[in-house]
Amino acid sequence: MKKNHSFISIILVFGIICLAATRIAAISWTINKSHTSITFEAKHFFTSVPGVFEQYEANIHFDPENLEESSINVQIDVTSINTKNARRDGHLQSKDFFQSDLYPYITFSSDNIISTGDNNFEAHGTITIRDVSTDFILPFTLLGIMDSPRREDTLIAGLESEFSLLRNDYNVGAGDWISDAVVADEIKVKINVEVTTQKN
């Protein structure tokens, strides 16, 4: 009887190994940076002031039919912040806000991605801003996937994300009533991404 149990165990382990070996990785996409943007808005008193991060890297493995193997990892260079005001950009990189000399990157790394219906998804993971890491849900919409009109072997896809952050949750800003009266705590973020991949 023990021999039968051992034989069954070996068969089960072998089956698991074979199943793992045949799992298909999610599609790997390359960002087209000329058609991608990471923008934000912060209110100064009553008026929204826009800004953009110009330098970033991302690893996107995404297939709406294979979310189990999908993942999103992003690294944003804080020193590339641009609000069209050099003095303000320098202040935002100082210890009063991002302190980019010690914390040069904003990062997000997903643990899993789920569908919320109608081409909408959520990437659940960890975001790190300055010296604070928290659980974070990155919502995004798959705008579409199509054949490239220029390259027969290439697919093009569009992704869009909109969300808000509270900067004081990440020690970005002095956090006293004066700074909050001048600059709002809530920061609105919008990300538009165009990606490409080669067909199999």
PDB file of C-alpha atoms in Angstrom:
ATOM      1  CA  MET A   1       0.000   0.000   0.000  1.00  0.00           C
ATOM      2  CA  LYS A   2       2.841   2.377   0.856  1.00  0.00           C
ATOM      3  CA  LYS A   3       4.390   1.712  -2.544  1.00  0.00           C
ATOM      4  CA  ASN A   4       1.122   2.715  -4.247  1.00  0.00           C
ATOM      5  CA  HIS A   5       0.981   5.912  -2.213  1.00  0.00           C
ATOM      6  CA  SER A   6       4.563   6.745  -3.162  1.00  0.00           C
ATOM      7  CA  PHE A   7       3.828   6.070  -6.826  1.00  0.00           C
ATOM      8  CA  ILE A   8       0.743   8.324  -6.763  1.00  0.00           C
ATOM      9  CA  SER A   9       2.736  11.087  -5.055  1.00  0.00           C
ATOM     10  CA  ILE A  10       5.412  10.916  -7.749  1.00  0.00           C
ATOM     11  CA  ILE A  11       2.749  11.147 -10.478  1.00  0.00           C
ATOM     12  CA  LEU A  12       1.131  14.174  -8.799  1.00  0.00           C
ATOM     13  CA  VAL A  13       4.441  15.997  -8.406  1.00  0.00           C
ATOM     14  CA  PHE A  14       5.354  15.250 -12.016  1.00  0.00           C
ATOM     15  CA  GLY A  15       1.967  16.570 -13.150  1.00  0.00           C
ATOM     16  CA  ILE A  16       2.429  19.824 -11.222  1.00  0.00           C
ATOM     17  CA  ILE A  17       5.886  20.328 -12.718  1.00  0.00           C
ATOM     18  CA  CYS A  18       4.555  19.757 -16.236  1.00  0.00           C
ATOM     19  CA  LEU A  19       1.660  22.157 -15.647  1.00  0.00           C
ATOM     20  CA  ALA A  20       4.018  24.875 -14.405  1.00  0.00           C
ATOM     21  CA  ALA A  21       6.272  24.354 -17.407  1.00  0.00           C
ATOM     22  CA  THR A  22       3.370  24.807 -19.839  1.00  0.00           C
ATOM     23  CA  ARG A  23       2.017  28.025 -18.276  1.00  0.00           C
ATOM     24  CA  ILE A  24       2.107  30.782 -20.857  1.00  0.00           C
ATOM     25  CA  ALA A  25       3.691  34.076 -19.861  1.00  0.00           C
ATOM     26  CA  ALA A  26       1.657  37.239 -20.321  1.00  0.00           C
ATOM     27  CA  ILE A  27       2.446  39.455 -23.306  1.00  0.00           C
ATOM     28  CA  SER A  28       5.473  41.703 -22.810  1.00  0.00           C
ATOM     29  CA  TRP A  29       4.853  45.265 -24.027  1.00  0.00           C
ATOM     30  CA  THR A  30       7.261  48.075 -24.893  1.00  0.00           C
ATOM     31  CA  ILE A  31       6.271  51.663 -24.082  1.00  0.00           C
ATOM     32  CA  ASN A  32       6.165  54.162 -26.930  1.00  0.00           C
ATOM     33  CA  LYS A  33       7.381  57.179 -24.961  1.00  0.00           C
ATOM     34  CA  SER A  34       6.538  59.647 -27.707  1.00  0.00           C
ATOM     35  CA  HIS A  35       2.867  58.805 -27.114  1.00  0.00           C
ATOM     36  CA  THR A  36       2.947  58.290 -23.347  1.00  0.00           C
ATOM     37  CA  SER A  37       2.597  60.751 -20.473  1.00  0.00           C
ATOM     38  CA  ILE A  38       2.573  60.789 -16.668  1.00  0.00           C
ATOM     39  CA  THR A  39       0.875  63.991 -15.554  1.00  0.00           C
ATOM     40  CA  PHE A  40      -0.472  65.376 -12.288  1.00  0.00           C
ATOM     41  CA  GLU A  41      -2.406  68.332 -10.914  1.00  0.00           C
ATOM     42  CA  ALA A  42      -2.136  70.053  -7.538  1.00  0.00           C
ATOM     43  CA  LYS A  43      -4.279  72.968  -6.456  1.00  0.00           C
ATOM     44  CA  HIS A  44      -2.505  76.167  -5.441  1.00  0.00           C
ATOM     45  CA  PHE A  45      -5.158  77.968  -3.409  1.00  0.00           C
ATOM     46  CA  PHE A  46      -8.057  77.605  -5.890  1.00  0.00           C
ATOM     47  CA  THR A  47      -6.239  76.982  -9.174  1.00  0.00           C
ATOM     48  CA  SER A  48      -4.962  73.623 -10.430  1.00  0.00           C
ATOM     49  CA  VAL A  49      -1.295  73.641 -11.433  1.00  0.00           C
ATOM     50  CA  PRO A  50      -0.282  70.862 -13.867  1.00  0.00           C
ATOM     51  CA  GLY A  51       2.991  68.996 -13.965  1.00  0.00           C
ATOM     52  CA  VAL A  52       4.638  66.051 -15.678  1.00  0.00           C
ATOM     53  CA  PHE A  53       7.341  63.470 -14.982  1.00  0.00           C
ATOM     54  CA  GLU A  54       9.434  63.236 -18.133  1.00  0.00           C
ATOM     55  CA  GLN A  55      11.679  60.270 -17.264  1.00  0.00           C
ATOM     56  CA  TYR A  56      10.405  56.825 -16.290  1.00  0.00           C
ATOM     57  CA  GLU A  57      10.821  53.131 -16.948  1.00  0.00           C
ATOM     58  CA  ALA A  58       8.196  50.389 -16.868  1.00  0.00           C
ATOM     59  CA  ASN A  59       7.984  46.636 -17.331  1.00  0.00           C
ATOM     60  CA  ILE A  60       4.498  45.730 -18.515  1.00  0.00           C
ATOM     61  CA  HIS A  61       3.462  42.114 -18.929  1.00  0.00           C
ATOM     62  CA  PHE A  62      -0.249  42.186 -19.608  1.00  0.00           C
ATOM     63  CA  ASP A  63      -2.800  39.928 -21.242  1.00  0.00           C
ATOM     64  CA  PRO A  64      -6.499  40.391 -20.397  1.00  0.00           C
ATOM     65  CA  GLU A  65      -6.926  36.661 -21.002  1.00  0.00           C
ATOM     66  CA  ASN A  66      -4.012  35.749 -18.725  1.00  0.00           C
ATOM     67  CA  LEU A  67      -4.147  38.029 -15.692  1.00  0.00           C
ATOM     68  CA  GLU A  68      -2.524  35.422 -13.449  1.00  0.00           C
ATOM     69  CA  GLU A  69       0.768  35.902 -15.288  1.00  0.00           C
ATOM     70  CA  SER A  70       0.356  39.674 -15.818  1.00  0.00           C
ATOM     71  CA  SER A  71       2.367  42.297 -13.935  1.00  0.00           C
ATOM     72  CA  ILE A  72       3.204  46.003 -13.963  1.00  0.00           C
ATOM     73  CA  ASN A  73       6.372  47.550 -12.519  1.00  0.00           C
ATOM     74  CA  VAL A  74       7.071  51.267 -12.813  1.00  0.00           C
ATOM     75  CA  GLN A  75       9.988  53.514 -11.799  1.00  0.00           C
ATOM     76  CA  ILE A  76       9.587  57.304 -12.116  1.00  0.00           C
ATOM     77  CA  ASP A  77      12.572  59.648 -11.925  1.00  0.00           C
ATOM     78  CA  VAL A  78      11.631  62.412  -9.460  1.00  0.00           C
ATOM     79  CA  THR A  79      14.356  64.695 -10.814  1.00  0.00           C
ATOM     80  CA  SER A  80      12.494  64.826 -14.134  1.00  0.00           C
ATOM     81  CA  ILE A  81       9.531  66.702 -12.639  1.00  0.00           C
ATOM     82  CA  ASN A  82       8.448  69.616 -14.810  1.00  0.00           C
ATOM     83  CA  THR A  83       5.817  72.190 -13.864  1.00  0.00           C
ATOM     84  CA  LYS A  84       7.141  74.815 -16.304  1.00  0.00           C
ATOM     85  CA  ASN A  85       8.689  76.777 -13.455  1.00  0.00           C
ATOM     86  CA  ALA A  86      12.341  76.047 -12.652  1.00  0.00           C
ATOM     87  CA  ARG A  87      12.196  77.567  -9.174  1.00  0.00           C
ATOM     88  CA  ARG A  88       9.133  75.516  -8.242  1.00  0.00           C
ATOM     89  CA  ASP A  89      10.633  72.341  -9.730  1.00  0.00           C
ATOM     90  CA  GLY A  90      13.743  72.841  -7.611  1.00  0.00           C
ATOM     91  CA  HIS A  91      11.633  73.362  -4.494  1.00  0.00           C
ATOM     92  CA  LEU A  92       9.644  70.195  -5.209  1.00  0.00           C
ATOM     93  CA  GLN A  93      12.908  68.233  -5.315  1.00  0.00           C
ATOM     94  CA  SER A  94      14.095  69.691  -2.010  1.00  0.00           C
ATOM     95  CA  LYS A  95      13.642  68.168   1.459  1.00  0.00           C
ATOM     96  CA  ASP A  96      10.431  70.189   1.801  1.00  0.00           C
ATOM     97  CA  PHE A  97       8.801  67.827  -0.690  1.00  0.00           C
ATOM     98  CA  PHE A  98      10.323  64.818  -2.517  1.00  0.00           C
ATOM     99  CA  GLN A  99      13.945  65.198  -1.298  1.00  0.00           C
ATOM    100  CA  SER A 100      15.152  63.665  -4.555  1.00  0.00           C
ATOM    101  CA  ASP A 101      18.800  63.511  -3.464  1.00  0.00           C
ATOM    102  CA  LEU A 102      17.845  60.744  -1.012  1.00  0.00           C
ATOM    103  CA  TYR A 103      14.705  59.394  -2.700  1.00  0.00           C
ATOM    104  CA  PRO A 104      15.189  59.820  -6.450  1.00  0.00           C
ATOM    105  CA  TYR A 105      12.429  57.441  -7.577  1.00  0.00           C
ATOM    106  CA  ILE A 106       8.728  56.797  -7.214  1.00  0.00           C
ATOM    107  CA  THR A 107       8.085  53.086  -7.732  1.00  0.00           C
ATOM    108  CA  PHE A 108       5.115  50.784  -8.115  1.00  0.00           C
ATOM    109  CA  SER A 109       5.256  47.005  -8.223  1.00  0.00           C
ATOM    110  CA  SER A 110       2.164  44.860  -8.706  1.00  0.00           C
ATOM    111  CA  ASP A 111       1.419  41.631  -6.866  1.00  0.00           C
ATOM    112  CA  ASN A 112      -1.645  40.711  -8.903  1.00  0.00           C
ATOM    113  CA  ILE A 113      -4.006  42.166 -11.489  1.00  0.00           C
ATOM    114  CA  ILE A 114      -7.769  41.658 -11.504  1.00  0.00           C
ATOM    115  CA  SER A 115     -10.567  42.536 -13.922  1.00  0.00           C
ATOM    116  CA  THR A 116     -13.351  44.852 -12.770  1.00  0.00           C
ATOM    117  CA  GLY A 117     -15.342  44.549 -16.027  1.00  0.00           C
ATOM    118  CA  ASP A 118     -15.733  46.483 -19.293  1.00  0.00           C
ATOM    119  CA  ASN A 119     -11.979  46.515 -20.055  1.00  0.00           C
ATOM    120  CA  ASN A 120     -11.256  47.971 -16.606  1.00  0.00           C
ATOM    121  CA  PHE A 121      -8.601  46.445 -14.366  1.00  0.00           C
ATOM    122  CA  GLU A 122      -6.851  46.946 -11.042  1.00  0.00           C
ATOM    123  CA  ALA A 123      -3.188  46.275 -10.356  1.00  0.00           C
ATOM    124  CA  HIS A 124      -2.785  45.556  -6.633  1.00  0.00           C
ATOM    125  CA  GLY A 125       0.697  46.119  -5.267  1.00  0.00           C
ATOM    126  CA  THR A 126       3.057  48.457  -3.442  1.00  0.00           C
ATOM    127  CA  ILE A 127       3.843  52.096  -4.154  1.00  0.00           C
ATOM    128  CA  THR A 128       6.883  53.851  -2.691  1.00  0.00           C
ATOM    129  CA  ILE A 129       7.134  57.627  -2.580  1.00  0.00           C
ATOM    130  CA  ARG A 130       9.959  59.267  -0.698  1.00  0.00           C
ATOM    131  CA  ASP A 131      10.484  57.127   2.442  1.00  0.00           C
ATOM    132  CA  VAL A 132       6.999  55.593   2.617  1.00  0.00           C
ATOM    133  CA  SER A 133       5.756  52.346   1.059  1.00  0.00           C
ATOM    134  CA  THR A 134       2.065  51.462   1.153  1.00  0.00           C
ATOM    135  CA  ASP A 135      -0.372  49.006  -0.390  1.00  0.00           C
ATOM    136  CA  PHE A 136      -1.839  50.605  -3.487  1.00  0.00           C
ATOM    137  CA  ILE A 137      -4.438  49.821  -6.130  1.00  0.00           C
ATOM    138  CA  LEU A 138      -3.598  51.154  -9.589  1.00  0.00           C
ATOM    139  CA  PRO A 139      -6.798  51.306 -11.667  1.00  0.00           C
ATOM    140  CA  PHE A 140      -6.465  51.256 -15.440  1.00  0.00           C
ATOM    141  CA  THR A 141      -8.480  50.830 -18.597  1.00  0.00           C
ATOM    142  CA  LEU A 142      -7.486  48.904 -21.687  1.00  0.00           C
ATOM    143  CA  LEU A 143      -8.449  51.346 -24.452  1.00  0.00           C
ATOM    144  CA  GLY A 144      -7.927  48.829 -27.227  1.00  0.00           C
ATOM    145  CA  ILE A 145      -5.553  46.512 -29.090  1.00  0.00           C
ATOM    146  CA  MET A 146      -5.003  46.669 -32.853  1.00  0.00           C
ATOM    147  CA  ASP A 147      -2.635  45.663 -35.633  1.00  0.00           C
ATOM    148  CA  SER A 148      -0.039  48.271 -36.447  1.00  0.00           C
ATOM    149  CA  PRO A 149      -0.818  49.921 -39.810  1.00  0.00           C
ATOM    150  CA  ARG A 150       2.926  50.218 -40.473  1.00  0.00           C
ATOM    151  CA  ARG A 151       4.273  46.878 -39.259  1.00  0.00           C
ATOM    152  CA  GLU A 152       2.413  43.662 -39.960  1.00  0.00           C
ATOM    153  CA  ASP A 153       4.207  41.829 -37.139  1.00  0.00           C
ATOM    154  CA  THR A 154       3.330  44.414 -34.448  1.00  0.00           C
ATOM    155  CA  LEU A 155       0.363  45.015 -32.150  1.00  0.00           C
ATOM    156  CA  ILE A 156      -0.460  48.386 -30.575  1.00  0.00           C
ATOM    157  CA  ALA A 157      -2.398  48.856 -27.338  1.00  0.00           C
ATOM    158  CA  GLY A 158      -3.504  51.832 -25.269  1.00  0.00           C
ATOM    159  CA  LEU A 159      -3.816  52.019 -21.482  1.00  0.00           C
ATOM    160  CA  GLU A 160      -5.181  54.831 -19.328  1.00  0.00           C
ATOM    161  CA  SER A 161      -5.170  55.381 -15.570  1.00  0.00           C
ATOM    162  CA  GLU A 162      -6.587  58.096 -13.322  1.00  0.00           C
ATOM    163  CA  PHE A 163      -6.330  58.220  -9.532  1.00  0.00           C
ATOM    164  CA  SER A 164      -5.653  60.519  -6.591  1.00  0.00           C
ATOM    165  CA  LEU A 165      -3.014  60.482  -3.855  1.00  0.00           C
ATOM    166  CA  LEU A 166      -2.719  62.351  -0.563  1.00  0.00           C
ATOM    167  CA  ARG A 167       0.830  63.728  -0.573  1.00  0.00           C
ATOM    168  CA  ASN A 168       1.006  63.991   3.226  1.00  0.00           C
ATOM    169  CA  ASP A 169       0.555  60.198   3.437  1.00  0.00           C
ATOM    170  CA  TYR A 170       4.011  59.987   1.845  1.00  0.00           C
ATOM    171  CA  ASN A 171       5.722  62.864   3.716  1.00  0.00           C
ATOM    172  CA  VAL A 172       5.703  64.995   0.560  1.00  0.00           C
ATOM    173  CA  GLY A 173       5.366  68.544   1.904  1.00  0.00           C
ATOM    174  CA  ALA A 174       5.779  70.102   5.306  1.00  0.00           C
ATOM    175  CA  GLY A 175       2.370  68.882   6.419  1.00  0.00           C
ATOM    176  CA  ASP A 176       1.542  71.961   8.500  1.00  0.00           C
ATOM    177  CA  TRP A 177      -1.605  74.037   8.041  1.00  0.00           C
ATOM    178  CA  ILE A 178       0.229  76.775   6.096  1.00  0.00           C
ATOM    179  CA  SER A 179       1.521  74.435   3.369  1.00  0.00           C
ATOM    180  CA  ASP A 180      -1.843  72.688   3.150  1.00  0.00           C
ATOM    181  CA  ALA A 181      -3.574  76.047   2.766  1.00  0.00           C
ATOM    182  CA  VAL A 182      -1.284  76.926  -0.150  1.00  0.00           C
ATOM    183  CA  VAL A 183      -0.942  73.507  -1.832  1.00  0.00           C
ATOM    184  CA  ALA A 184      -3.744  70.942  -1.631  1.00  0.00           C
ATOM    185  CA  ASP A 185      -3.065  67.586  -0.030  1.00  0.00           C
ATOM    186  CA  GLU A 186      -4.851  65.716  -2.820  1.00  0.00           C
ATOM    187  CA  ILE A 187      -2.820  65.175  -5.997  1.00  0.00           C
ATOM    188  CA  LYS A 188      -4.645  64.022  -9.115  1.00  0.00           C
ATOM    189  CA  VAL A 189      -2.661  61.769 -11.441  1.00  0.00           C
ATOM    190  CA  LYS A 190      -3.364  60.765 -15.035  1.00  0.00           C
ATOM    191  CA  ILE A 191      -1.319  58.275 -17.032  1.00  0.00           C
ATOM    192  CA  ASN A 192      -1.722  57.619 -20.764  1.00  0.00           C
ATOM    193  CA  VAL A 193       0.349  54.812 -22.221  1.00  0.00           C
ATOM    194  CA  GLU A 194       0.837  53.520 -25.753  1.00  0.00           C
ATOM    195  CA  VAL A 195       2.592  50.159 -25.949  1.00  0.00           C
ATOM    196  CA  THR A 196       3.657  47.797 -28.704  1.00  0.00           C
ATOM    197  CA  THR A 197       4.585  44.143 -28.980  1.00  0.00           C
ATOM    198  CA  GLN A 198       5.569  41.749 -31.718  1.00  0.00           C
ATOM    199  CA  LYS A 199       3.080  39.082 -32.727  1.00  0.00           C
ATOM    200  CA  ASN A 200       4.000  35.498 -32.006  1.00  0.00           C
TER     201      ASN A 200
END
